[in-house]
Amino acid sequence: MSAHATEHGTMNLKLIVWRQSAPDKAGRFETYEAKGITPHHSFLEMLDVVNEDLIKAGQDPIAFDHDCREGICGMCSAVVNGVPHGGHERTTLCQLHMRKFKDGDAIYIEPWRARAFPILRDLVVDRGSLDKLIQAAGYVSCHTGGVPDGNAILVGKPEADYAMDAAECIGCGACVAACPNGAAMLFAGAKVSQLAELPQGQVEAPQRVAAMVRAMADQGFGNCSNHYECEGACPKGIKVKFIARLNREFTKALFLEKIGAISTVKAASAD
Amino acid sequence: MRLLSDSIGRKVVMAITGLLMVLFVVGHMLGNMSIFAGANGINTYAEKLHGLPVVVWATRLVMLTAVLFHLVLSIAITLENNKANPTAYAVDRRLRATFAGKNMIWTGLLLGGFIVFHLFHFTIRSVPGMEIVQVQELSGRFDVFAMVAGAFGKGITALVYVVSMLMLYLHLSHGIQSTFQSVGLNNPKTMPGFVRFGSVLSVIFLIGYGAIPLAILFGLIGK
């Protein structure tokens, strides 16, 4: 127990954690005790404490993704009691603190589950499929040069705010993990909306939406059934209005293509 | 880009075919309401409607197309979605998804079955074990009222219809609001309105359609 822990009322928790040694190995749930956890521990720090005990006992520590631990990098990822990031509004797993739990609680910890996110080890999944979506079209392909002069391209305040709201997405994949269909529509919707709202992104908007929709299918993501689980789980508060925008942009692009107003959209496979 | 194989293209087709069927459900319910005006009410309505064969057959054709597209795509989409999310979590906790939303495929398939049954029951009038009263009024006009009243006088038949209307209610309480999102009309301002519109409309369908077999079964209309 740390010196810090002695100053506080500590709690003991029962963790039921998914353990899987390799992508092609069968996984199973293992039960661990988390002892001496303070309310100030973050969820990841709690796992650190458990892992130290496991290492001391000569066992394999629980593998989990993490990086900045301040809620902005999008690396941490685990489903806690059935909800990605634990289900507190606008809270990533690293910003989820143990004061949200009570002494004696049993906590289920699982990796993101979706066909497009194969499990690498324990709670670590391969989210490269989201990178493939970005590669397919989530960027602006014109040469943008150096840093442009401020206000060289005029963007209205409402448009800038809208694009910024969409750009809040940290690409953690909680939307996919929460989706009953393993779909990436909230992620793709945020990217498509962000770029389609700004002058730099409008040029290629039809090609982008076509390529991203095709890439989602290629990467094994599912379809959207408008359950809005993604919005509920998103730690950045990305709204499903961006999925509506995605649908609108797709329909618009399809129409423009069918009437011959734009050249045939080539949806390059992401691989 | 493809309307029938790209994910969002199919979503738009689902929305539009669904919307067409909702329009039919509205019209069919309004027509059926004539039964509350008694035998003369519904029999006159039926006679007038069948005096417009072009309208009747055009509607049937559009509905058949809409149902087939909606059905085939929904099965394809559901199979794909199951494949995209093959493993369930140990703890099943949902934040937004509703019972209606999660069971769209099942309420939809039951409704598909109901539509076939309903056509064989009252339109083609040949369901084994459910013989239909086929009489004519003194004027020689087909007596729809006697047919419907005869059928719903049996508890089991009324039950089948009421349960089917519960399926319709569940299906549309998710489906109607979903349509607006699928065609891209949604935003945080309009969404609560669309959700309420879908809920209210599906409740109206449940009451409107459900009232007919129940009213007949409990003898509120008839004779």
Coordinates of C-alpha atoms in Angstrom, one line a residue:
Chain A
M1 CA 0.0 0.0 0.0
S2 CA 1.4 3.4 -0.9
A3 CA 1.9 6.2 1.6
H4 CA -0.8 8.1 -0.3
A5 CA -3.2 5.3 0.3
T6 CA -2.8 5.3 4.0
E7 CA -4.1 8.9 4.2
H8 CA -7.5 7.8 2.7
G9 CA -10.2 5.4 3.2
T10 CA -9.2 2.6 0.8
M11 CA -11.3 0.0 -0.9
N12 CA -10.9 -3.5 -2.1
L13 CA -12.5 -4.5 -5.4
K14 CA -13.1 -7.7 -7.3
L15 CA -12.0 -7.5 -10.9
I16 CA -13.2 -9.9 -13.5
V17 CA -10.7 -9.3 -16.4
W18 CA -10.6 -10.7 -19.9
R19 CA -7.2 -12.4 -20.4
Q20 CA -6.0 -13.5 -23.8
S21 CA -2.4 -14.3 -24.4
A22 CA -2.4 -13.8 -28.2
P23 CA -4.8 -12.9 -31.1
D24 CA -5.3 -16.5 -32.1
K25 CA -5.5 -17.9 -28.6
A26 CA -8.8 -18.5 -26.8
G27 CA -9.4 -15.9 -24.0
R28 CA -11.2 -16.3 -20.7
F29 CA -12.2 -14.2 -17.6
E30 CA -9.9 -14.3 -14.6
T31 CA -10.7 -12.8 -11.2
Y32 CA -8.3 -10.6 -9.3
E33 CA -8.4 -8.6 -6.1
A34 CA -7.6 -4.9 -6.3
K35 CA -6.5 -4.0 -2.7
G36 CA -5.9 -0.6 -1.1
I37 CA -7.4 1.4 -3.9
T38 CA -8.0 5.1 -3.0
P39 CA -10.9 7.2 -4.4
H40 CA -8.2 9.3 -6.1
H41 CA -6.8 6.5 -8.2
S42 CA -7.8 6.7 -11.8
F43 CA -9.1 3.5 -13.3
L44 CA -5.7 2.9 -15.1
E45 CA -3.8 3.6 -11.9
M46 CA -5.9 1.0 -10.2
L47 CA -4.9 -1.4 -12.9
D48 CA -1.2 -0.4 -12.3
V49 CA -1.6 -1.3 -8.7
V50 CA -3.1 -4.7 -9.5
N51 CA -0.3 -5.3 -12.1
E52 CA 2.4 -4.5 -9.5
D53 CA 0.9 -7.1 -7.3
L54 CA 0.8 -9.6 -10.2
I55 CA 4.4 -8.9 -11.1
K56 CA 5.5 -9.4 -7.5
A57 CA 3.6 -12.7 -7.5
G58 CA 5.4 -13.7 -10.6
Q59 CA 2.3 -13.6 -12.8
D60 CA 1.7 -11.9 -16.2
P61 CA 0.4 -8.4 -15.7
I62 CA -2.8 -7.3 -17.5
A63 CA -2.0 -5.7 -20.8
F64 CA -3.9 -2.5 -21.5
D65 CA -3.6 0.5 -23.8
H66 CA -2.8 3.9 -22.4
D67 CA -0.7 6.9 -23.2
C68 CA -1.4 10.5 -22.2
R69 CA -3.7 9.6 -19.2
E70 CA -5.3 13.0 -19.4
G71 CA -8.2 12.2 -21.7
I72 CA -7.0 13.5 -25.0
C73 CA -5.0 10.9 -26.8
G74 CA -7.6 8.2 -27.4
M75 CA -5.4 5.2 -26.5
C76 CA -7.1 3.9 -23.3
S77 CA -9.8 1.5 -24.2
A78 CA -11.6 -1.0 -22.1
V79 CA -15.3 -1.9 -21.6
V80 CA -16.1 -1.5 -17.9
N81 CA -19.3 -3.3 -16.7
G82 CA -20.6 -3.4 -20.3
V83 CA -19.9 0.2 -21.3
P84 CA -16.8 1.5 -23.1
H85 CA -14.8 3.8 -20.8
G86 CA -17.2 2.9 -18.0
G87 CA -20.2 5.0 -19.0
H88 CA -19.7 8.4 -17.4
E89 CA -20.4 11.4 -19.5
R90 CA -17.4 12.7 -21.5
T91 CA -15.0 10.6 -19.5
T92 CA -12.2 8.4 -21.0
L93 CA -11.1 5.4 -19.0
C94 CA -8.0 7.3 -17.7
Q95 CA -10.2 10.1 -16.4
L96 CA -12.6 7.7 -14.7
H97 CA -11.7 7.8 -11.0
M98 CA -12.2 5.1 -8.5
R99 CA -14.5 7.4 -6.4
K100 CA -17.2 6.2 -8.8
F101 CA -16.9 2.8 -7.3
K102 CA -17.7 1.4 -3.8
D103 CA -15.7 -0.9 -1.6
G104 CA -16.4 -4.5 -2.5
D105 CA -17.7 -3.8 -6.0
A106 CA -17.2 -6.4 -8.7
I107 CA -16.0 -4.9 -12.0
Y108 CA -16.0 -6.6 -15.3
I109 CA -13.2 -5.4 -17.6
E110 CA -13.3 -6.4 -21.2
P111 CA -11.5 -5.3 -24.4
W112 CA -13.4 -3.4 -27.2
R113 CA -15.2 -6.1 -29.1
A114 CA -15.8 -5.8 -32.9
R115 CA -14.7 -7.8 -35.9
A116 CA -12.8 -4.7 -37.1
F117 CA -10.8 -4.6 -33.8
P118 CA -9.0 -7.9 -33.3
I119 CA -7.8 -8.5 -29.8
L120 CA -4.0 -8.5 -29.6
R121 CA -3.6 -9.3 -25.9
D122 CA -5.8 -9.0 -22.9
L123 CA -7.5 -5.6 -23.2
V124 CA -5.4 -4.4 -26.1
V125 CA -7.1 -4.4 -29.5
D126 CA -5.8 -3.5 -33.0
R127 CA -7.5 -0.2 -34.0
G128 CA -5.6 0.0 -37.3
S129 CA -8.9 -0.3 -39.1
L130 CA -9.7 3.3 -38.0
D131 CA -6.4 4.5 -39.5
K132 CA -7.4 2.7 -42.7
L133 CA -10.5 4.8 -42.8
I134 CA -8.5 7.9 -42.5
Q135 CA -6.1 6.7 -45.2
A136 CA -9.1 6.0 -47.5
A137 CA -10.2 9.6 -47.4
G138 CA -10.3 11.3 -44.0
Y139 CA -7.8 14.0 -45.1
V140 CA -7.4 16.8 -47.6
S141 CA -5.2 15.8 -50.5
C142 CA -4.3 19.3 -51.9
H143 CA -0.9 20.7 -51.0
T144 CA -1.4 23.1 -48.1
G145 CA 2.1 24.4 -47.8
G146 CA 3.3 26.0 -44.6
V147 CA 1.2 27.4 -41.9
P148 CA -1.3 29.8 -43.6
D149 CA -1.7 33.4 -42.6
G150 CA -4.4 33.8 -40.1
N151 CA -7.8 34.4 -41.8
A152 CA -6.3 33.9 -45.3
I153 CA -9.2 31.6 -45.8
L154 CA -12.3 33.0 -44.2
V155 CA -14.3 30.6 -42.1
G156 CA -17.5 31.7 -40.3
K157 CA -17.7 31.3 -36.5
P158 CA -20.6 28.8 -36.6
E159 CA -18.8 26.7 -39.3
A160 CA -15.6 26.8 -37.3
D161 CA -17.4 25.7 -34.1
Y162 CA -19.2 22.9 -36.0
A163 CA -16.0 21.6 -37.5
M164 CA -14.3 21.9 -34.1
D165 CA -17.0 19.9 -32.4
A166 CA -16.5 17.1 -35.0
A167 CA -12.7 17.4 -34.7
E168 CA -13.0 16.6 -30.9
C169 CA -13.0 12.9 -31.9
I170 CA -9.9 11.3 -30.4
G171 CA -10.3 8.1 -32.4
C172 CA -10.5 5.8 -29.4
G173 CA -13.0 3.5 -31.0
A174 CA -15.5 3.5 -28.1
C175 CA -18.3 4.2 -30.7
V176 CA -17.4 0.9 -32.5
A177 CA -17.1 -0.9 -29.2
A178 CA -20.5 0.3 -28.1
C179 CA -22.3 -0.3 -31.4
P180 CA -24.4 -3.4 -31.4
N181 CA -23.4 -3.7 -35.1
G182 CA -19.7 -3.0 -34.7
A183 CA -20.1 0.0 -37.0
A184 CA -17.8 3.0 -37.2
M185 CA -20.4 5.5 -38.4
L186 CA -19.8 8.1 -35.6
F187 CA -16.1 8.1 -36.3
A188 CA -16.5 8.4 -40.0
G189 CA -19.4 10.9 -39.6
A190 CA -17.2 13.1 -37.4
K191 CA -14.3 13.1 -40.0
V192 CA -16.6 13.6 -43.0
S193 CA -18.5 16.4 -41.3
Q194 CA -15.4 18.2 -40.0
L195 CA -13.9 18.3 -43.5
A196 CA -17.1 18.9 -45.5
E197 CA -17.8 21.9 -43.3
L198 CA -14.6 23.8 -44.2
P199 CA -13.6 25.3 -47.5
Q200 CA -10.4 23.2 -47.7
G201 CA -12.4 20.0 -47.4
Q202 CA -15.4 20.8 -49.6
V203 CA -13.5 20.2 -52.9
E204 CA -13.3 16.5 -52.3
A205 CA -16.3 16.0 -50.1
P206 CA -18.2 13.6 -52.5
Q207 CA -15.1 11.4 -53.2
R208 CA -14.3 11.4 -49.5
V209 CA -17.7 10.1 -48.3
A210 CA -17.8 7.5 -51.0
A211 CA -14.3 6.2 -50.2
M212 CA -14.9 6.2 -46.4
V213 CA -18.2 4.3 -46.7
R214 CA -16.5 1.7 -49.0
A215 CA -13.5 1.4 -46.6
M216 CA -15.8 0.8 -43.7
A217 CA -17.2 -2.2 -45.4
D218 CA -13.8 -3.4 -46.5
Q219 CA -12.5 -3.2 -42.9
G220 CA -15.3 -5.3 -41.6
F221 CA -17.3 -2.6 -39.8
G222 CA -21.1 -3.1 -39.6
N223 CA -24.0 -0.9 -40.6
C224 CA -25.9 1.7 -38.6
S225 CA -29.3 0.9 -37.1
N226 CA -29.7 4.3 -35.4
H227 CA -29.4 2.9 -31.8
Y228 CA -27.2 5.9 -30.8
E229 CA -25.2 3.8 -28.4
C230 CA -22.1 5.4 -29.9
E231 CA -23.2 8.9 -28.8
G232 CA -23.9 7.5 -25.3
A233 CA -20.4 6.0 -25.1
C234 CA -18.4 8.7 -26.8
P235 CA -16.0 10.3 -24.2
K236 CA -15.8 13.5 -26.3
G237 CA -19.6 14.0 -26.7
I238 CA -19.6 13.6 -30.5
K239 CA -23.3 13.8 -31.5
V240 CA -25.1 11.5 -33.9
K241 CA -26.0 14.6 -35.9
F242 CA -22.6 13.9 -37.6
I243 CA -23.9 10.5 -38.7
A244 CA -27.0 12.3 -40.2
R245 CA -24.5 14.6 -42.0
L246 CA -22.6 11.5 -43.2
N247 CA -25.9 10.1 -44.6
R248 CA -26.7 13.5 -46.2
E249 CA -23.2 13.8 -47.7
F250 CA -23.4 10.3 -49.1
T251 CA -26.9 10.8 -50.6
K252 CA -25.7 14.1 -52.2
A253 CA -22.6 12.5 -53.6
L254 CA -24.6 9.6 -55.0
F255 CA -27.1 12.0 -56.7
L256 CA -24.3 14.1 -58.2
E257 CA -22.6 11.0 -59.5
K258 CA -25.7 9.6 -61.0
I259 CA -26.6 12.8 -62.8
G260 CA -23.1 13.0 -64.1
A261 CA -22.3 16.3 -62.2
I262 CA -19.1 14.8 -60.8
S263 CA -16.7 12.3 -62.3
T264 CA -17.2 8.7 -61.3
V265 CA -16.2 8.3 -57.7
K266 CA -13.4 5.9 -57.3
A267 CA -13.6 4.3 -53.9
A268 CA -10.0 3.0 -53.5
S269 CA -9.8 0.0 -51.2
A270 CA -8.0 0.9 -48.1
D271 CA -5.5 -1.9 -48.3
Chain B
M1 CA -21.2 4.5 -55.4
R2 CA -24.1 2.1 -55.1
L3 CA -27.5 2.6 -53.7
L4 CA -28.2 -1.1 -53.0
S5 CA -24.8 -2.3 -51.7
D6 CA -23.1 0.6 -50.0
S7 CA -24.1 0.7 -46.4
I8 CA -25.6 4.2 -46.4
G9 CA -27.3 3.7 -49.8
R10 CA -29.1 0.7 -48.3
K11 CA -30.0 2.7 -45.3
V12 CA -31.6 5.4 -47.4
V13 CA -33.5 2.7 -49.3
M14 CA -34.7 1.3 -46.0
A15 CA -35.8 4.7 -44.9
I16 CA -37.7 5.6 -48.1
T17 CA -39.4 2.2 -48.4
G18 CA -40.3 2.4 -44.7
L19 CA -41.8 5.8 -45.2
L20 CA -43.9 4.6 -48.1
M21 CA -45.3 1.8 -46.0
V22 CA -46.0 4.3 -43.2
L23 CA -48.0 6.4 -45.6
F24 CA -50.0 3.3 -46.5
V25 CA -50.5 2.5 -42.9
V26 CA -52.0 6.0 -42.4
G27 CA -54.3 5.7 -45.4
H28 CA -55.4 2.1 -44.5
M29 CA -56.2 3.2 -40.9
L30 CA -58.2 6.2 -42.0
G31 CA -60.2 3.9 -44.4
N32 CA -60.7 1.3 -41.7
M33 CA -62.1 3.9 -39.4
S34 CA -65.3 3.9 -41.5
I35 CA -66.2 0.7 -39.6
F36 CA -67.1 2.9 -36.7
A37 CA -69.8 4.4 -38.9
G38 CA -71.4 1.0 -39.0
A39 CA -72.1 -1.5 -41.8
N40 CA -73.2 1.2 -44.3
G41 CA -70.0 3.2 -43.5
I42 CA -67.4 0.5 -44.3
N43 CA -69.4 -1.1 -47.1
T44 CA -69.7 2.2 -48.9
Y45 CA -66.0 2.9 -48.4
A46 CA -65.1 -0.5 -49.8
E47 CA -67.3 -0.1 -52.8
K48 CA -65.9 3.3 -53.6
L49 CA -62.3 2.1 -53.1
H50 CA -62.8 -0.8 -55.5
G51 CA -64.4 1.5 -58.0
L52 CA -60.9 2.9 -58.4
P53 CA -59.0 -0.2 -59.6
V54 CA -56.1 1.9 -60.9
V55 CA -55.5 3.4 -57.5
V56 CA -55.9 0.1 -55.7
W57 CA -53.5 -1.8 -58.1
A58 CA -50.9 1.0 -58.2
T59 CA -50.9 1.1 -54.4
R60 CA -50.5 -2.7 -54.3
L61 CA -47.6 -2.6 -56.7
V62 CA -45.8 0.1 -54.9
M63 CA -46.3 -1.6 -51.6
L64 CA -45.2 -5.0 -52.9
T65 CA -42.0 -3.4 -54.2
A66 CA -41.4 -1.5 -51.0
V67 CA -42.0 -4.6 -48.8
L68 CA -39.6 -6.7 -50.9
F69 CA -36.8 -4.2 -50.9
H70 CA -37.3 -3.5 -47.1
L71 CA -37.4 -7.2 -46.3
V72 CA -34.4 -8.4 -48.4
L73 CA -32.2 -5.4 -47.4
S74 CA -33.1 -5.8 -43.7
I75 CA -32.1 -9.5 -43.7
A76 CA -28.8 -8.7 -45.6
I77 CA -28.0 -5.9 -43.2
T78 CA -28.8 -7.9 -40.1
L79 CA -26.6 -10.8 -41.2
E80 CA -23.7 -8.4 -41.9
N81 CA -24.1 -6.7 -38.6
N82 CA -24.1 -9.9 -36.7
K83 CA -20.9 -10.8 -38.5
A84 CA -19.4 -7.4 -37.6
N85 CA -20.1 -7.8 -33.9
P86 CA -19.8 -11.5 -33.2
T87 CA -19.0 -11.5 -29.5
A88 CA -21.3 -10.2 -26.8
Y89 CA -20.0 -8.5 -23.7
A90 CA -20.2 -10.3 -20.4
V91 CA -22.3 -7.5 -19.0
D92 CA -25.1 -6.4 -21.3
R93 CA -25.8 -2.8 -20.5
R94 CA -27.1 -0.4 -23.1
L95 CA -27.1 3.4 -22.8
R96 CA -29.5 4.5 -25.6
A97 CA -30.7 1.4 -27.5
T98 CA -34.3 0.5 -26.9
F99 CA -36.1 -2.8 -26.9
A100 CA -37.9 -1.7 -30.1
G101 CA -34.7 -0.7 -31.8
K102 CA -32.9 -3.9 -30.9
N103 CA -35.7 -6.1 -32.1
M104 CA -36.5 -4.4 -35.5
I105 CA -35.7 -7.5 -37.5
W106 CA -38.0 -9.7 -35.4
T107 CA -41.0 -7.3 -35.2
G108 CA -40.4 -6.7 -38.9
L109 CA -40.4 -10.4 -39.8
L110 CA -43.5 -11.0 -37.7
L111 CA -45.2 -8.1 -39.5
G112 CA -44.2 -9.5 -42.9
G113 CA -45.8 -12.8 -41.8
F114 CA -48.9 -10.8 -40.6
I115 CA -49.2 -9.0 -44.0
V116 CA -49.3 -12.3 -45.8
F117 CA -51.8 -13.7 -43.4
H118 CA -53.9 -10.6 -43.5
L119 CA -54.0 -10.7 -47.3
F120 CA -55.1 -14.4 -47.3
H121 CA -57.6 -13.6 -44.6
F122 CA -59.5 -10.6 -45.8
T123 CA -58.4 -10.0 -49.4
I124 CA -58.0 -13.5 -50.9
R125 CA -60.3 -15.0 -48.1
S126 CA -58.8 -18.4 -47.9
V127 CA -57.1 -19.2 -44.6
P128 CA -57.7 -22.9 -43.6
G129 CA -59.6 -23.1 -40.4
M130 CA -60.6 -19.4 -40.5
E131 CA -63.7 -19.5 -42.7
I132 CA -64.9 -16.1 -43.7
V133 CA -68.5 -14.9 -43.7
Q134 CA -69.0 -13.9 -47.4
V135 CA -72.5 -12.4 -47.8
Q136 CA -74.0 -9.7 -49.8
E137 CA -76.2 -6.9 -48.7
L138 CA -79.8 -6.8 -50.1
S139 CA -78.5 -4.3 -52.7
G140 CA -76.0 -6.9 -53.9
R141 CA -73.1 -5.0 -52.4
F142 CA -70.4 -7.2 -50.8
D143 CA -70.8 -7.0 -47.0
V144 CA -67.3 -6.2 -45.6
F145 CA -68.8 -5.4 -42.3
A146 CA -70.3 -8.9 -41.8
M147 CA -67.0 -10.4 -42.9
V148 CA -64.9 -8.3 -40.4
A149 CA -67.4 -8.6 -37.6
G150 CA -67.7 -12.4 -38.1
A151 CA -63.9 -12.8 -38.0
F152 CA -63.2 -10.7 -35.0
G153 CA -66.1 -12.2 -33.1
K154 CA -63.6 -15.1 -32.5
G155 CA -61.2 -14.3 -29.7
I156 CA -58.2 -16.0 -31.3
T157 CA -58.5 -14.0 -34.5
A158 CA -58.8 -10.7 -32.6
L159 CA -55.8 -11.7 -30.5
V160 CA -53.7 -12.4 -33.6
Y161 CA -54.6 -8.9 -35.0
V162 CA -54.0 -7.1 -31.7
V163 CA -50.6 -8.8 -31.1
S164 CA -49.6 -7.9 -34.7
M165 CA -50.5 -4.3 -34.1
L166 CA -48.3 -4.4 -31.0
M167 CA -45.5 -5.4 -33.3
L168 CA -46.4 -2.6 -35.6
Y169 CA -46.2 -0.2 -32.7
L170 CA -42.8 -1.4 -31.6
H171 CA -41.5 -1.4 -35.2
L172 CA -42.6 2.1 -35.9
S173 CA -41.7 3.6 -32.5
H174 CA -38.1 3.1 -33.6
G175 CA -38.6 3.1 -37.4
I176 CA -40.3 6.5 -37.9
Q177 CA -37.8 8.6 -36.0
S178 CA -35.0 6.5 -37.5
T179 CA -36.1 7.5 -41.0
F180 CA -35.3 11.1 -40.5
Q181 CA -31.8 10.3 -39.2
S182 CA -31.2 7.9 -42.1
V183 CA -32.0 10.5 -44.8
G184 CA -29.8 13.0 -43.0
L185 CA -32.5 15.4 -41.7
N186 CA -31.6 15.0 -38.0
N187 CA -29.8 17.4 -35.8
P188 CA -29.9 17.9 -32.0
K189 CA -32.7 20.5 -32.4
T190 CA -35.0 18.4 -34.6
M191 CA -34.3 15.0 -33.0
P192 CA -36.5 15.2 -29.9
G193 CA -39.3 16.4 -32.2
F194 CA -38.8 13.5 -34.6
V195 CA -38.7 11.0 -31.7
R196 CA -41.9 12.4 -30.2
F197 CA -43.6 12.4 -33.7
G198 CA -42.6 8.7 -34.1
S199 CA -43.9 7.7 -30.7
V200 CA -47.2 9.6 -31.0
L201 CA -47.8 8.3 -34.6
S202 CA -47.1 4.7 -33.6
V203 CA -49.4 5.0 -30.5
I204 CA -52.1 6.3 -32.8
F205 CA -51.7 3.3 -35.1
L206 CA -51.8 1.0 -32.1
I207 CA -55.1 2.5 -30.8
G208 CA -56.7 3.0 -34.3
Y209 CA -56.0 -0.5 -35.6
G210 CA -56.3 -2.3 -32.3
A211 CA -59.6 -0.7 -31.5
I212 CA -61.4 -2.5 -34.4
P213 CA -60.9 -6.2 -33.3
L214 CA -61.4 -5.3 -29.6
A215 CA -64.5 -3.2 -30.2
I216 CA -66.0 -6.1 -32.2
L217 CA -64.9 -8.8 -29.8
F218 CA -66.4 -6.9 -26.8
G219 CA -69.6 -6.2 -28.7
L220 CA -69.2 -2.4 -28.9
I221 CA -69.9 -2.4 -32.6
G222 CA -71.6 -5.1 -34.6
K223 CA -74.9 -6.5 -35.4

